[in-house]
Amino acid sequence: MKHRIVVLGAGYAGAFAAGNLARRLSPADTEITVVNAVPDFVERMRLHQLAIGQDLAIRKLADVFAGTGVRLRLARVTGVDPERRTVAVNGEDGDGELAYDTLLYALGSSVAHHGVPGVAEYAFDVTGRSSALRLRERLAGLGEGGTVLVVGEGLTGIETATEFAESRPDLSVALAARGELGAWLSPKARRHLRHAFDRLGITVHEHTCIEAVEPTLAIAADGTSIPADVTVWSAGFAVHPIAAASGLEVAETGQIVVDRTMRSVSHPDVYAAGDCAYAIGENGRPLPMSCASAGFTNMQATAAIIARLTGSEVPTTGLKYHGNHISLGRRDAIFQMADGDVRSKSWYLGGKAAARLKSGVLKGAGWGIAHPTFGMPKRKRRLATAPDRTGVRVAA
């Protein structure tokens, strides 16, 4: 009787995790299935590039997992029943159900509207391939002098604004920041960021909270109207309500509450990784939704799953940020080192060297996804016990 491992989502967290599990667990004992709504791997860190008209390599998940033993199910997850250990899906063949013994929930996140009027109807975002392509079509139709407003001063907002301004100097690009632009950066890095915005001609509206979006403008809290043929909303992320609806214990954010090993605190046969995991970092604060968190949490989740299934001691992987890496177009970037409390250190790397480093990170992540079982050992680990399908949970 094989142990059924189901991975929900094939983003950075889910795809890496599935490959890691396939690399280290014997196929004689385990059956690994990945459920994903679309057939391609989405390089979310580069969707702002796709939106402005750059072409990205398409990686078919069927090719990614070919020869690995990982089964791919193209379907949308519609529900999870942790008591019955089943996942409800909807695909080309209609509604279906998958049973699991161990579930790795890695469905990621989407744009957070925060209830702001007009965002859902009129704003664009770069949190998914379909939404980025929709934005790409709209931007392609903008002529010289068209106005673009990016809302949000986080990493996504900064990267989007600078990429658009560099690629389309004929557009008027602006960014609305709730606080000071780059406030979390060291003084030198902050100056570098401001110089980049000045060089690219990006207008910055600091201490500006957008409270409504209309077809051709955005309205700030003080009543000021900011012209915007296109408003790009990058003011945070939100997780899908499936986890909360399933009965899993979740935080106020809807993220699954996990222990130090990324195991659900309410259902021990469920693990979470990526944006949907409410995990506490080494500084005692929740990990932010980011690609770096996806890496930390998927490594910890897979290590814990493998250890518990094979009767080994569960290791702990690091949950500590070392810095932020921010692209400022294709030829400039900032790498800001951070301490254990995620406070910026005085040292930073900027310019072309930082851009080359960021490019290497992106290429490395893409290569890793395309080769999920690279370095696969000749001998894989066998399971210590057969899966328990009695419905009685025994905490390991």
mmCIF file of C-alpha atoms in Angstrom:
data_model
loop_
_atom_site.group_PDB
_atom_site.id
_atom_site.type_symbol
_atom_site.label_atom_id
_atom_site.label_comp_id
_atom_site.label_asym_id
_atom_site.label_seq_id
_atom_site.Cartn_x
_atom_site.Cartn_y
_atom_site.Cartn_z
ATOM 1 C CA MET A 1 0.000 0.000 0.000
ATOM 2 C CA LYS A 2 1.610 3.229 -1.187
ATOM 3 C CA HIS A 3 1.558 6.420 0.846
ATOM 4 C CA ARG A 4 -0.360 9.037 -1.128
ATOM 5 C CA ILE A 5 1.215 12.488 -1.058
ATOM 6 C CA VAL A 6 -0.805 15.249 -2.719
ATOM 7 C CA VAL A 7 0.775 18.651 -3.386
ATOM 8 C CA LEU A 8 -1.658 21.487 -4.077
ATOM 9 C CA GLY A 9 -0.097 24.114 -6.336
ATOM 10 C CA ALA A 10 2.957 24.046 -8.600
ATOM 11 C CA GLY A 11 4.385 27.474 -7.928
ATOM 12 C CA TYR A 12 7.829 28.055 -6.457
ATOM 13 C CA ALA A 13 6.946 26.252 -3.208
ATOM 14 C CA GLY A 14 4.863 23.403 -4.615
ATOM 15 C CA ALA A 15 7.017 22.556 -7.630
ATOM 16 C CA PHE A 16 10.257 22.525 -5.637
ATOM 17 C CA ALA A 17 8.629 20.455 -2.886
ATOM 18 C CA ALA A 18 7.254 17.853 -5.296
ATOM 19 C CA GLY A 19 10.653 17.451 -6.923
ATOM 20 C CA ASN A 20 12.388 17.163 -3.548
ATOM 21 C CA LEU A 21 9.941 14.501 -2.366
ATOM 22 C CA ALA A 22 10.338 12.535 -5.592
ATOM 23 C CA ARG A 23 14.103 12.808 -5.358
ATOM 24 C CA ARG A 24 14.325 11.419 -1.839
ATOM 25 C CA LEU A 25 11.435 8.981 -1.358
ATOM 26 C CA SER A 26 11.187 5.532 -2.927
ATOM 27 C CA PRO A 27 8.454 5.205 -5.586
ATOM 28 C CA ALA A 28 7.889 1.690 -4.271
ATOM 29 C CA ASP A 29 6.352 3.207 -1.147
ATOM 30 C CA THR A 30 4.998 6.605 -2.238
ATOM 31 C CA GLU A 31 2.704 8.077 -4.853
ATOM 32 C CA ILE A 32 3.134 11.824 -5.425
ATOM 33 C CA THR A 33 0.458 13.873 -7.188
ATOM 34 C CA VAL A 34 0.670 17.580 -7.959
ATOM 35 C CA VAL A 35 -2.561 19.483 -8.582
ATOM 36 C CA ASN A 36 -2.318 22.733 -10.531
ATOM 37 C CA ALA A 37 -4.902 24.844 -12.319
ATOM 38 C CA VAL A 38 -2.750 25.727 -15.346
ATOM 39 C CA PRO A 39 -0.393 23.574 -17.463
ATOM 40 C CA ASP A 40 2.635 25.887 -17.224
ATOM 41 C CA PHE A 41 4.952 26.918 -14.420
ATOM 42 C CA VAL A 42 4.408 30.613 -13.716
ATOM 43 C CA GLU A 43 7.520 32.664 -12.927
ATOM 44 C CA ARG A 44 5.700 35.022 -10.623
ATOM 45 C CA MET A 45 8.842 37.034 -9.840
ATOM 46 C CA ARG A 46 8.985 38.047 -13.510
ATOM 47 C CA LEU A 47 5.341 38.738 -14.301
ATOM 48 C CA HIS A 48 5.932 42.501 -14.383
ATOM 49 C CA GLN A 49 8.313 41.802 -17.276
ATOM 50 C CA LEU A 50 5.645 39.778 -19.061
ATOM 51 C CA ALA A 51 3.121 42.574 -18.516
ATOM 52 C CA ILE A 52 5.301 45.203 -20.181
ATOM 53 C CA GLY A 53 5.805 43.081 -23.283
ATOM 54 C CA GLN A 54 8.848 40.927 -22.615
ATOM 55 C CA ASP A 55 8.590 37.254 -23.538
ATOM 56 C CA LEU A 56 9.362 34.641 -20.900
ATOM 57 C CA ALA A 57 10.291 31.007 -21.422
ATOM 58 C CA ILE A 58 7.270 28.720 -21.090
ATOM 59 C CA ARG A 59 7.867 25.638 -18.967
ATOM 60 C CA LYS A 60 5.200 22.979 -19.379
ATOM 61 C CA LEU A 61 4.618 21.169 -16.095
ATOM 62 C CA ALA A 62 4.135 17.917 -18.011
ATOM 63 C CA ASP A 63 7.721 18.301 -19.267
ATOM 64 C CA VAL A 64 8.995 19.441 -15.868
ATOM 65 C CA PHE A 65 7.735 16.310 -14.121
ATOM 66 C CA ALA A 66 8.324 13.880 -16.999
ATOM 67 C CA GLY A 67 10.389 10.933 -15.804
ATOM 68 C CA THR A 68 10.269 11.946 -12.139
ATOM 69 C CA GLY A 69 7.409 9.683 -11.092
ATOM 70 C CA VAL A 70 5.351 12.735 -10.060
ATOM 71 C CA ARG A 71 1.782 12.634 -11.335
ATOM 72 C CA LEU A 72 0.316 15.891 -12.635
ATOM 73 C CA ARG A 73 -3.402 16.616 -12.294
ATOM 74 C CA LEU A 74 -4.514 19.738 -14.167
ATOM 75 C CA ALA A 75 -7.483 20.954 -12.170
ATOM 76 C CA ARG A 76 -8.622 23.737 -9.911
ATOM 77 C CA VAL A 77 -8.852 22.967 -6.196
ATOM 78 C CA THR A 78 -12.386 23.689 -4.999
ATOM 79 C CA GLY A 79 -12.245 22.307 -1.468
ATOM 80 C CA VAL A 80 -10.324 20.331 1.138
ATOM 81 C CA ASP A 81 -11.859 17.896 3.645
ATOM 82 C CA PRO A 82 -9.154 17.232 6.240
ATOM 83 C CA GLU A 83 -11.383 14.874 8.204
ATOM 84 C CA ARG A 84 -11.899 12.555 5.221
ATOM 85 C CA ARG A 85 -8.429 13.376 3.839
ATOM 86 C CA THR A 86 -9.744 14.314 0.420
ATOM 87 C CA VAL A 87 -9.355 17.211 -2.000
ATOM 88 C CA ALA A 88 -12.182 18.300 -4.297
ATOM 89 C CA VAL A 89 -11.052 19.413 -7.775
ATOM 90 C CA ASN A 90 -12.586 20.621 -11.006
ATOM 91 C CA GLY A 91 -10.814 19.971 -14.295
ATOM 92 C CA GLU A 92 -11.481 19.147 -17.921
ATOM 93 C CA ASP A 93 -13.261 15.966 -16.830
ATOM 94 C CA GLY A 94 -15.535 17.855 -14.459
ATOM 95 C CA ASP A 95 -15.617 17.512 -10.696
ATOM 96 C CA GLY A 96 -13.427 14.931 -8.987
ATOM 97 C CA GLU A 97 -11.870 13.963 -5.705
ATOM 98 C CA LEU A 98 -8.364 12.982 -4.634
ATOM 99 C CA ALA A 99 -7.584 11.048 -1.471
ATOM 100 C CA TYR A 100 -4.356 11.666 0.408
ATOM 101 C CA ASP A 101 -2.370 10.378 3.352
ATOM 102 C CA THR A 102 -0.170 13.484 3.479
ATOM 103 C CA LEU A 103 -1.218 16.831 2.026
ATOM 104 C CA LEU A 104 1.126 19.703 1.193
ATOM 105 C CA TYR A 105 -0.957 22.845 0.726
ATOM 106 C CA ALA A 106 0.917 25.361 -1.465
ATOM 107 C CA LEU A 107 -1.781 27.274 -3.332
ATOM 108 C CA GLY A 108 -0.002 30.615 -2.967
ATOM 109 C CA SER A 109 -1.753 33.972 -2.974
ATOM 110 C CA SER A 110 -3.392 36.550 -5.200
ATOM 111 C CA VAL A 111 -3.782 40.315 -5.116
ATOM 112 C CA ALA A 112 -5.424 41.813 -2.028
ATOM 113 C CA HIS A 113 -8.073 44.409 -2.883
ATOM 114 C CA HIS A 114 -8.523 45.489 0.761
ATOM 115 C CA GLY A 115 -12.113 46.360 -0.054
ATOM 116 C CA VAL A 116 -11.078 49.487 -1.957
ATOM 117 C CA PRO A 117 -13.897 50.548 -4.325
ATOM 118 C CA GLY A 118 -13.087 50.111 -7.997
ATOM 119 C CA VAL A 119 -10.008 47.905 -7.610
ATOM 120 C CA ALA A 120 -11.747 44.700 -8.702
ATOM 121 C CA GLU A 121 -13.458 46.447 -11.616
ATOM 122 C CA TYR A 122 -10.784 48.777 -12.957
ATOM 123 C CA ALA A 123 -7.326 47.947 -11.597
ATOM 124 C CA PHE A 124 -4.778 45.495 -12.998
ATOM 125 C CA ASP A 125 -2.210 43.337 -11.197
ATOM 126 C CA VAL A 126 0.809 41.111 -11.801
ATOM 127 C CA THR A 127 0.103 38.291 -9.345
ATOM 128 C CA GLY A 128 -0.915 35.737 -11.991
ATOM 129 C CA ARG A 129 -0.107 34.959 -15.608
ATOM 130 C CA SER A 130 -3.632 35.653 -16.859
ATOM 131 C CA SER A 131 -3.806 39.006 -15.057
ATOM 132 C CA ALA A 132 -0.341 39.958 -16.334
ATOM 133 C CA LEU A 133 -1.375 39.140 -19.907
ATOM 134 C CA ARG A 134 -4.527 41.209 -19.470
ATOM 135 C CA LEU A 135 -2.352 44.127 -18.334
ATOM 136 C CA ARG A 136 0.054 43.510 -21.220
ATOM 137 C CA GLU A 137 -2.779 43.899 -23.726
ATOM 138 C CA ARG A 138 -3.951 47.123 -22.088
ATOM 139 C CA LEU A 139 -0.461 48.639 -21.987
ATOM 140 C CA ALA A 140 0.157 47.735 -25.625
ATOM 141 C CA GLY A 141 -2.847 49.874 -26.508
ATOM 142 C CA LEU A 142 -1.540 52.952 -24.670
ATOM 143 C CA GLY A 143 -0.005 55.583 -26.868
ATOM 144 C CA GLU A 144 2.693 58.138 -26.096
ATOM 145 C CA GLY A 145 1.917 60.091 -22.947
ATOM 146 C CA GLY A 146 -0.339 57.408 -21.503
ATOM 147 C CA THR A 147 -0.438 57.451 -17.702
ATOM 148 C CA VAL A 148 0.264 54.433 -15.468
ATOM 149 C CA LEU A 149 -0.125 54.519 -11.698
ATOM 150 C CA VAL A 150 1.390 51.712 -9.605
ATOM 151 C CA VAL A 151 -0.179 51.507 -6.141
ATOM 152 C CA GLY A 152 2.075 50.056 -3.442
ATOM 153 C CA GLU A 153 5.656 50.751 -2.373
ATOM 154 C CA GLY A 154 6.657 47.161 -1.633
ATOM 155 C CA LEU A 155 9.000 45.050 -3.743
ATOM 156 C CA THR A 156 6.349 44.263 -6.367
ATOM 157 C CA GLY A 157 5.358 47.903 -6.737
ATOM 158 C CA ILE A 158 8.938 49.141 -7.060
ATOM 159 C CA GLU A 159 9.923 46.465 -9.557
ATOM 160 C CA THR A 160 6.781 47.025 -11.625
ATOM 161 C CA ALA A 161 7.147 50.807 -11.780
ATOM 162 C CA THR A 162 10.832 50.732 -12.731
ATOM 163 C CA GLU A 163 10.379 47.954 -15.305
ATOM 164 C CA PHE A 164 7.531 49.825 -16.979
ATOM 165 C CA ALA A 165 9.369 53.152 -17.003
ATOM 166 C CA GLU A 166 12.532 51.625 -18.468
ATOM 167 C CA SER A 167 10.754 49.558 -21.120
ATOM 168 C CA ARG A 168 8.231 52.238 -22.097
ATOM 169 C CA PRO A 169 9.831 55.693 -21.700
ATOM 170 C CA ASP A 170 6.933 57.082 -23.778
ATOM 171 C CA LEU A 171 4.580 56.468 -20.828
ATOM 172 C CA SER A 172 4.155 58.635 -17.738
ATOM 173 C CA VAL A 173 4.695 56.278 -14.793
ATOM 174 C CA ALA A 174 3.881 57.146 -11.179
ATOM 175 C CA LEU A 175 3.888 55.260 -7.887
ATOM 176 C CA ALA A 176 1.616 55.864 -4.882
ATOM 177 C CA ALA A 177 3.255 55.001 -1.541
ATOM 178 C CA ARG A 178 1.434 54.932 1.785
ATOM 179 C CA GLY A 179 4.650 56.044 3.490
ATOM 180 C CA GLU A 180 8.142 57.038 2.419
ATOM 181 C CA LEU A 181 9.593 55.367 -0.659
ATOM 182 C CA GLY A 182 12.102 52.713 0.413
ATOM 183 C CA ALA A 183 11.690 53.549 4.100
ATOM 184 C CA TRP A 184 12.955 50.117 5.160
ATOM 185 C CA LEU A 185 16.215 50.451 3.206
ATOM 186 C CA SER A 186 19.515 51.734 4.541
ATOM 187 C CA PRO A 187 20.174 55.438 3.841
ATOM 188 C CA LYS A 188 22.578 54.701 0.958
ATOM 189 C CA ALA A 189 20.254 52.164 -0.634
ATOM 190 C CA ARG A 190 17.352 54.592 -0.259
ATOM 191 C CA ARG A 191 19.323 57.247 -2.101
ATOM 192 C CA HIS A 192 20.143 54.728 -4.830
ATOM 193 C CA LEU A 193 16.441 53.925 -5.178
ATOM 194 C CA ARG A 194 15.467 57.587 -5.426
ATOM 195 C CA HIS A 195 18.161 58.236 -8.022
ATOM 196 C CA ALA A 196 16.816 55.318 -10.070
ATOM 197 C CA PHE A 197 13.288 56.736 -9.915
ATOM 198 C CA ASP A 198 14.577 60.167 -10.933
ATOM 199 C CA ARG A 199 16.635 58.681 -13.773
ATOM 200 C CA LEU A 200 13.602 56.795 -15.093
ATOM 201 C CA GLY A 201 11.289 59.775 -14.668
ATOM 202 C CA ILE A 202 8.917 58.087 -12.222
ATOM 203 C CA THR A 203 6.708 60.412 -10.184
ATOM 204 C CA VAL A 204 6.354 59.389 -6.536
ATOM 205 C CA HIS A 205 3.295 60.258 -4.440
ATOM 206 C CA GLU A 206 4.485 59.593 -0.894
ATOM 207 C CA HIS A 207 2.180 59.356 2.140
ATOM 208 C CA THR A 208 -0.678 58.737 -0.252
ATOM 209 C CA CYS A 209 -3.398 56.211 0.513
ATOM 210 C CA ILE A 210 -5.545 55.314 -2.488
ATOM 211 C CA GLU A 211 -9.169 54.927 -1.418
ATOM 212 C CA ALA A 212 -10.895 54.456 -4.771
ATOM 213 C CA VAL A 213 -10.040 53.520 -8.351
ATOM 214 C CA GLU A 214 -11.952 54.742 -11.400
ATOM 215 C CA PRO A 215 -11.414 53.988 -15.111
ATOM 216 C CA THR A 216 -9.027 56.918 -15.710
ATOM 217 C CA LEU A 217 -7.904 57.986 -12.248
ATOM 218 C CA ALA A 218 -7.312 57.026 -8.636
ATOM 219 C CA ILE A 219 -8.596 58.996 -5.660
ATOM 220 C CA ALA A 220 -6.407 59.518 -2.586
ATOM 221 C CA ALA A 221 -7.624 59.806 1.011
ATOM 222 C CA ASP A 222 -7.264 63.586 0.933
ATOM 223 C CA GLY A 223 -9.499 63.788 -2.137
ATOM 224 C CA THR A 224 -6.689 64.314 -4.637
ATOM 225 C CA SER A 225 -7.274 62.730 -8.041
ATOM 226 C CA ILE A 226 -4.265 61.122 -9.733
ATOM 227 C CA PRO A 227 -4.609 60.596 -13.502
ATOM 228 C CA ALA A 228 -4.212 56.967 -14.518
ATOM 229 C CA ASP A 229 -5.150 55.407 -17.825
ATOM 230 C CA VAL A 230 -3.963 52.218 -16.135
ATOM 231 C CA THR A 231 -3.867 51.548 -12.393
ATOM 232 C CA VAL A 232 -1.695 48.615 -11.318
ATOM 233 C CA TRP A 233 -2.624 47.398 -7.835
ATOM 234 C CA SER A 234 0.315 45.978 -5.874
ATOM 235 C CA ALA A 235 -0.774 46.826 -2.335
ATOM 236 C CA GLY A 236 -0.402 43.382 -0.810
ATOM 237 C CA PHE A 237 -1.449 39.753 -1.201
ATOM 238 C CA ALA A 238 -4.313 37.587 0.014
ATOM 239 C CA VAL A 239 -4.746 33.814 0.231
ATOM 240 C CA HIS A 240 -7.679 31.821 -1.104
ATOM 241 C CA PRO A 241 -10.439 31.141 1.467
ATOM 242 C CA ILE A 242 -10.351 27.378 0.808
ATOM 243 C CA ALA A 243 -8.144 26.685 3.831
ATOM 244 C CA ALA A 244 -10.398 28.610 6.201
ATOM 245 C CA ALA A 245 -13.503 26.932 4.792
ATOM 246 C CA SER A 246 -11.977 23.475 5.217
ATOM 247 C CA GLY A 247 -11.809 23.572 9.001
ATOM 248 C CA LEU A 248 -8.025 23.841 9.166
ATOM 249 C CA GLU A 249 -6.849 26.284 11.819
ATOM 250 C CA VAL A 250 -6.009 29.551 10.115
ATOM 251 C CA ALA A 251 -4.785 32.994 11.159
ATOM 252 C CA GLU A 252 -6.746 36.201 10.593
ATOM 253 C CA THR A 253 -5.050 36.381 7.204
ATOM 254 C CA GLY A 254 -6.564 33.037 6.188
ATOM 255 C CA GLN A 255 -3.125 31.401 6.174
ATOM 256 C CA ILE A 256 -2.775 27.918 7.658
ATOM 257 C CA VAL A 257 -1.275 28.050 11.148
ATOM 258 C CA VAL A 258 1.732 25.716 11.224
ATOM 259 C CA ASP A 259 4.342 24.648 13.741
ATOM 260 C CA ARG A 260 8.105 24.991 13.290
ATOM 261 C CA THR A 261 8.081 22.067 10.816
ATOM 262 C CA MET A 262 5.302 23.573 8.632
ATOM 263 C CA ARG A 263 2.802 21.037 9.933
ATOM 264 C CA SER A 264 -0.766 22.183 10.535
ATOM 265 C CA VAL A 265 -1.371 22.676 14.249
ATOM 266 C CA SER A 266 -4.896 21.289 13.867
ATOM 267 C CA HIS A 267 -4.402 18.436 11.372
ATOM 268 C CA PRO A 268 -1.036 16.616 11.553
ATOM 269 C CA ASP A 269 -1.324 15.039 8.101
ATOM 270 C CA VAL A 270 -1.469 18.494 6.472
ATOM 271 C CA TYR A 271 1.557 20.706 5.797
ATOM 272 C CA ALA A 272 1.654 24.175 4.278
ATOM 273 C CA ALA A 273 4.355 26.028 2.351
ATOM 274 C CA GLY A 274 4.677 29.364 0.632
ATOM 275 C CA ASP A 275 2.324 32.308 0.990
ATOM 276 C CA CYS A 276 -0.493 30.191 2.457
ATOM 277 C CA ALA A 277 1.553 29.162 5.517
ATOM 278 C CA TYR A 278 1.372 31.239 8.699
ATOM 279 C CA ALA A 279 4.878 30.419 9.883
ATOM 280 C CA ILE A 280 6.908 32.168 12.565
ATOM 281 C CA GLY A 281 10.453 33.061 11.585
ATOM 282 C CA GLU A 282 13.533 32.997 13.777
ATOM 283 C CA ASN A 283 12.876 36.617 14.770
ATOM 284 C CA GLY A 284 9.538 35.631 16.323
ATOM 285 C CA ARG A 285 7.453 37.332 13.632
ATOM 286 C CA PRO A 286 5.335 35.778 10.841
ATOM 287 C CA LEU A 287 7.211 35.223 7.603
ATOM 288 C CA PRO A 288 6.082 37.671 4.908
ATOM 289 C CA MET A 289 4.482 36.439 1.708
ATOM 290 C CA SER A 290 7.453 36.238 -0.654
ATOM 291 C CA CYS A 291 9.490 33.957 -2.867
ATOM 292 C CA ALA A 292 12.121 33.717 -0.136
ATOM 293 C CA SER A 293 9.480 32.449 2.293
ATOM 294 C CA ALA A 294 8.403 29.905 -0.309
ATOM 295 C CA GLY A 295 11.962 28.579 -0.334
ATOM 296 C CA PHE A 296 12.302 28.431 3.461
ATOM 297 C CA THR A 297 8.933 26.813 4.076
ATOM 298 C CA ASN A 298 9.011 24.260 1.269
ATOM 299 C CA MET A 299 12.440 23.020 2.355
ATOM 300 C CA GLN A 300 11.258 22.698 5.953
ATOM 301 C CA ALA A 301 7.969 21.023 4.993
ATOM 302 C CA THR A 302 9.580 18.441 2.709
ATOM 303 C CA ALA A 303 12.329 17.695 5.239
ATOM 304 C CA ALA A 304 9.698 17.105 7.924
ATOM 305 C CA ILE A 305 7.505 14.927 5.691
ATOM 306 C CA ILE A 306 10.430 12.773 4.640
ATOM 307 C CA ALA A 307 11.755 12.411 8.177
ATOM 308 C CA ARG A 308 8.410 11.434 9.678
ATOM 309 C CA LEU A 309 7.619 8.948 6.918
ATOM 310 C CA THR A 310 11.014 7.281 7.150
ATOM 311 C CA GLY A 311 11.243 7.256 10.941
ATOM 312 C CA SER A 312 14.081 9.778 11.121
ATOM 313 C CA GLU A 313 14.631 12.763 13.368
ATOM 314 C CA VAL A 314 12.923 15.847 11.969
ATOM 315 C CA PRO A 315 15.543 18.477 11.042
ATOM 316 C CA THR A 316 14.953 22.210 11.151
ATOM 317 C CA THR A 317 15.929 24.469 8.291
ATOM 318 C CA GLY A 318 16.719 28.152 8.633
ATOM 319 C CA LEU A 319 13.852 30.662 8.645
ATOM 320 C CA LYS A 320 15.982 33.787 8.602
ATOM 321 C CA TYR A 321 16.032 36.525 5.997
ATOM 322 C CA HIS A 322 19.393 37.816 4.842
ATOM 323 C CA GLY A 323 18.158 40.667 2.702
ATOM 324 C CA ASN A 324 15.945 42.011 -0.075
ATOM 325 C CA HIS A 325 16.824 41.916 -3.745
ATOM 326 C CA ILE A 326 14.989 44.530 -5.823
ATOM 327 C CA SER A 327 15.163 44.821 -9.604
ATOM 328 C CA LEU A 328 15.123 48.369 -10.968
ATOM 329 C CA GLY A 329 14.640 47.488 -14.599
ATOM 330 C CA ARG A 330 17.044 45.200 -16.472
ATOM 331 C CA ARG A 331 20.286 47.080 -15.790
ATOM 332 C CA ASP A 332 19.976 48.196 -12.193
ATOM 333 C CA ALA A 333 19.045 46.609 -8.867
ATOM 334 C CA ILE A 334 19.530 46.807 -5.112
ATOM 335 C CA PHE A 335 20.582 44.010 -2.791
ATOM 336 C CA GLN A 336 19.984 45.149 0.784
ATOM 337 C CA MET A 337 21.456 43.060 3.588
ATOM 338 C CA ALA A 338 19.308 42.662 6.729
ATOM 339 C CA ASP A 339 19.947 41.546 10.306
ATOM 340 C CA GLY A 340 18.066 38.928 12.324
ATOM 341 C CA ASP A 341 15.254 41.359 13.078
ATOM 342 C CA VAL A 342 14.891 42.160 9.353
ATOM 343 C CA ARG A 343 16.385 45.612 9.891
ATOM 344 C CA SER A 344 18.482 46.871 7.019
ATOM 345 C CA LYS A 345 22.225 46.843 7.560
ATOM 346 C CA SER A 346 24.317 49.754 6.366
ATOM 347 C CA TRP A 347 25.871 47.686 3.563
ATOM 348 C CA TYR A 348 24.094 47.226 0.246
ATOM 349 C CA LEU A 349 25.003 46.318 -3.333
ATOM 350 C CA GLY A 350 23.580 48.384 -6.175
ATOM 351 C CA GLY A 351 23.846 48.953 -9.912
ATOM 352 C CA LYS A 352 24.829 46.500 -12.621
ATOM 353 C CA ALA A 353 26.483 44.049 -10.220
ATOM 354 C CA ALA A 354 23.249 43.737 -8.222
ATOM 355 C CA ALA A 355 21.283 43.391 -11.467
ATOM 356 C CA ARG A 356 23.520 40.525 -12.595
ATOM 357 C CA LEU A 357 23.084 38.872 -9.203
ATOM 358 C CA LYS A 358 19.290 39.179 -9.408
ATOM 359 C CA SER A 359 19.332 37.802 -12.946
ATOM 360 C CA GLY A 360 21.321 34.827 -11.702
ATOM 361 C CA VAL A 361 18.817 34.222 -8.907
ATOM 362 C CA LEU A 362 15.913 34.242 -11.371
ATOM 363 C CA LYS A 363 17.686 31.963 -13.822
ATOM 364 C CA GLY A 364 18.672 29.608 -11.008
ATOM 365 C CA ALA A 365 15.107 29.382 -9.751
ATOM 366 C CA GLY A 366 13.827 28.690 -13.258
ATOM 367 C CA TRP A 367 16.476 26.047 -13.880
ATOM 368 C CA GLY A 368 15.688 24.386 -10.576
ATOM 369 C CA ILE A 369 12.003 24.167 -11.467
ATOM 370 C CA ALA A 370 12.833 22.713 -14.883
ATOM 371 C CA HIS A 371 15.035 20.036 -13.259
ATOM 372 C CA PRO A 372 13.049 19.083 -10.130
ATOM 373 C CA THR A 373 14.930 15.868 -9.417
ATOM 374 C CA PHE A 374 18.432 16.967 -10.385
ATOM 375 C CA GLY A 375 21.027 15.072 -8.373
ATOM 376 C CA MET A 376 18.560 12.266 -7.710
ATOM 377 C CA PRO A 377 20.300 9.596 -5.589
ATOM 378 C CA LYS A 378 20.444 6.020 -6.859
ATOM 379 C CA ARG A 379 19.090 4.755 -3.549
ATOM 380 C CA LYS A 380 15.928 6.354 -2.210
ATOM 381 C CA ARG A 381 14.600 6.199 1.302
ATOM 382 C CA ARG A 382 11.931 3.629 2.149
ATOM 383 C CA LEU A 383 8.986 4.359 4.412
ATOM 384 C CA ALA A 384 9.091 3.123 7.977
ATOM 385 C CA THR A 385 5.404 2.194 8.187
ATOM 386 C CA ALA A 386 2.387 1.756 5.963
ATOM 387 C CA PRO A 387 -0.064 4.668 5.836
ATOM 388 C CA ASP A 388 -2.868 4.745 8.384
ATOM 389 C CA ARG A 389 -6.222 4.856 6.577
ATOM 390 C CA THR A 390 -8.424 4.030 9.530
ATOM 391 C CA GLY A 391 -9.386 7.660 10.012
ATOM 392 C CA VAL A 392 -7.763 7.704 13.464
ATOM 393 C CA ARG A 393 -5.041 10.323 13.748
ATOM 394 C CA VAL A 394 -1.898 9.511 15.676
ATOM 395 C CA ALA A 395 0.479 12.435 16.141
ATOM 396 C CA ALA A 396 4.061 11.586 15.320
#
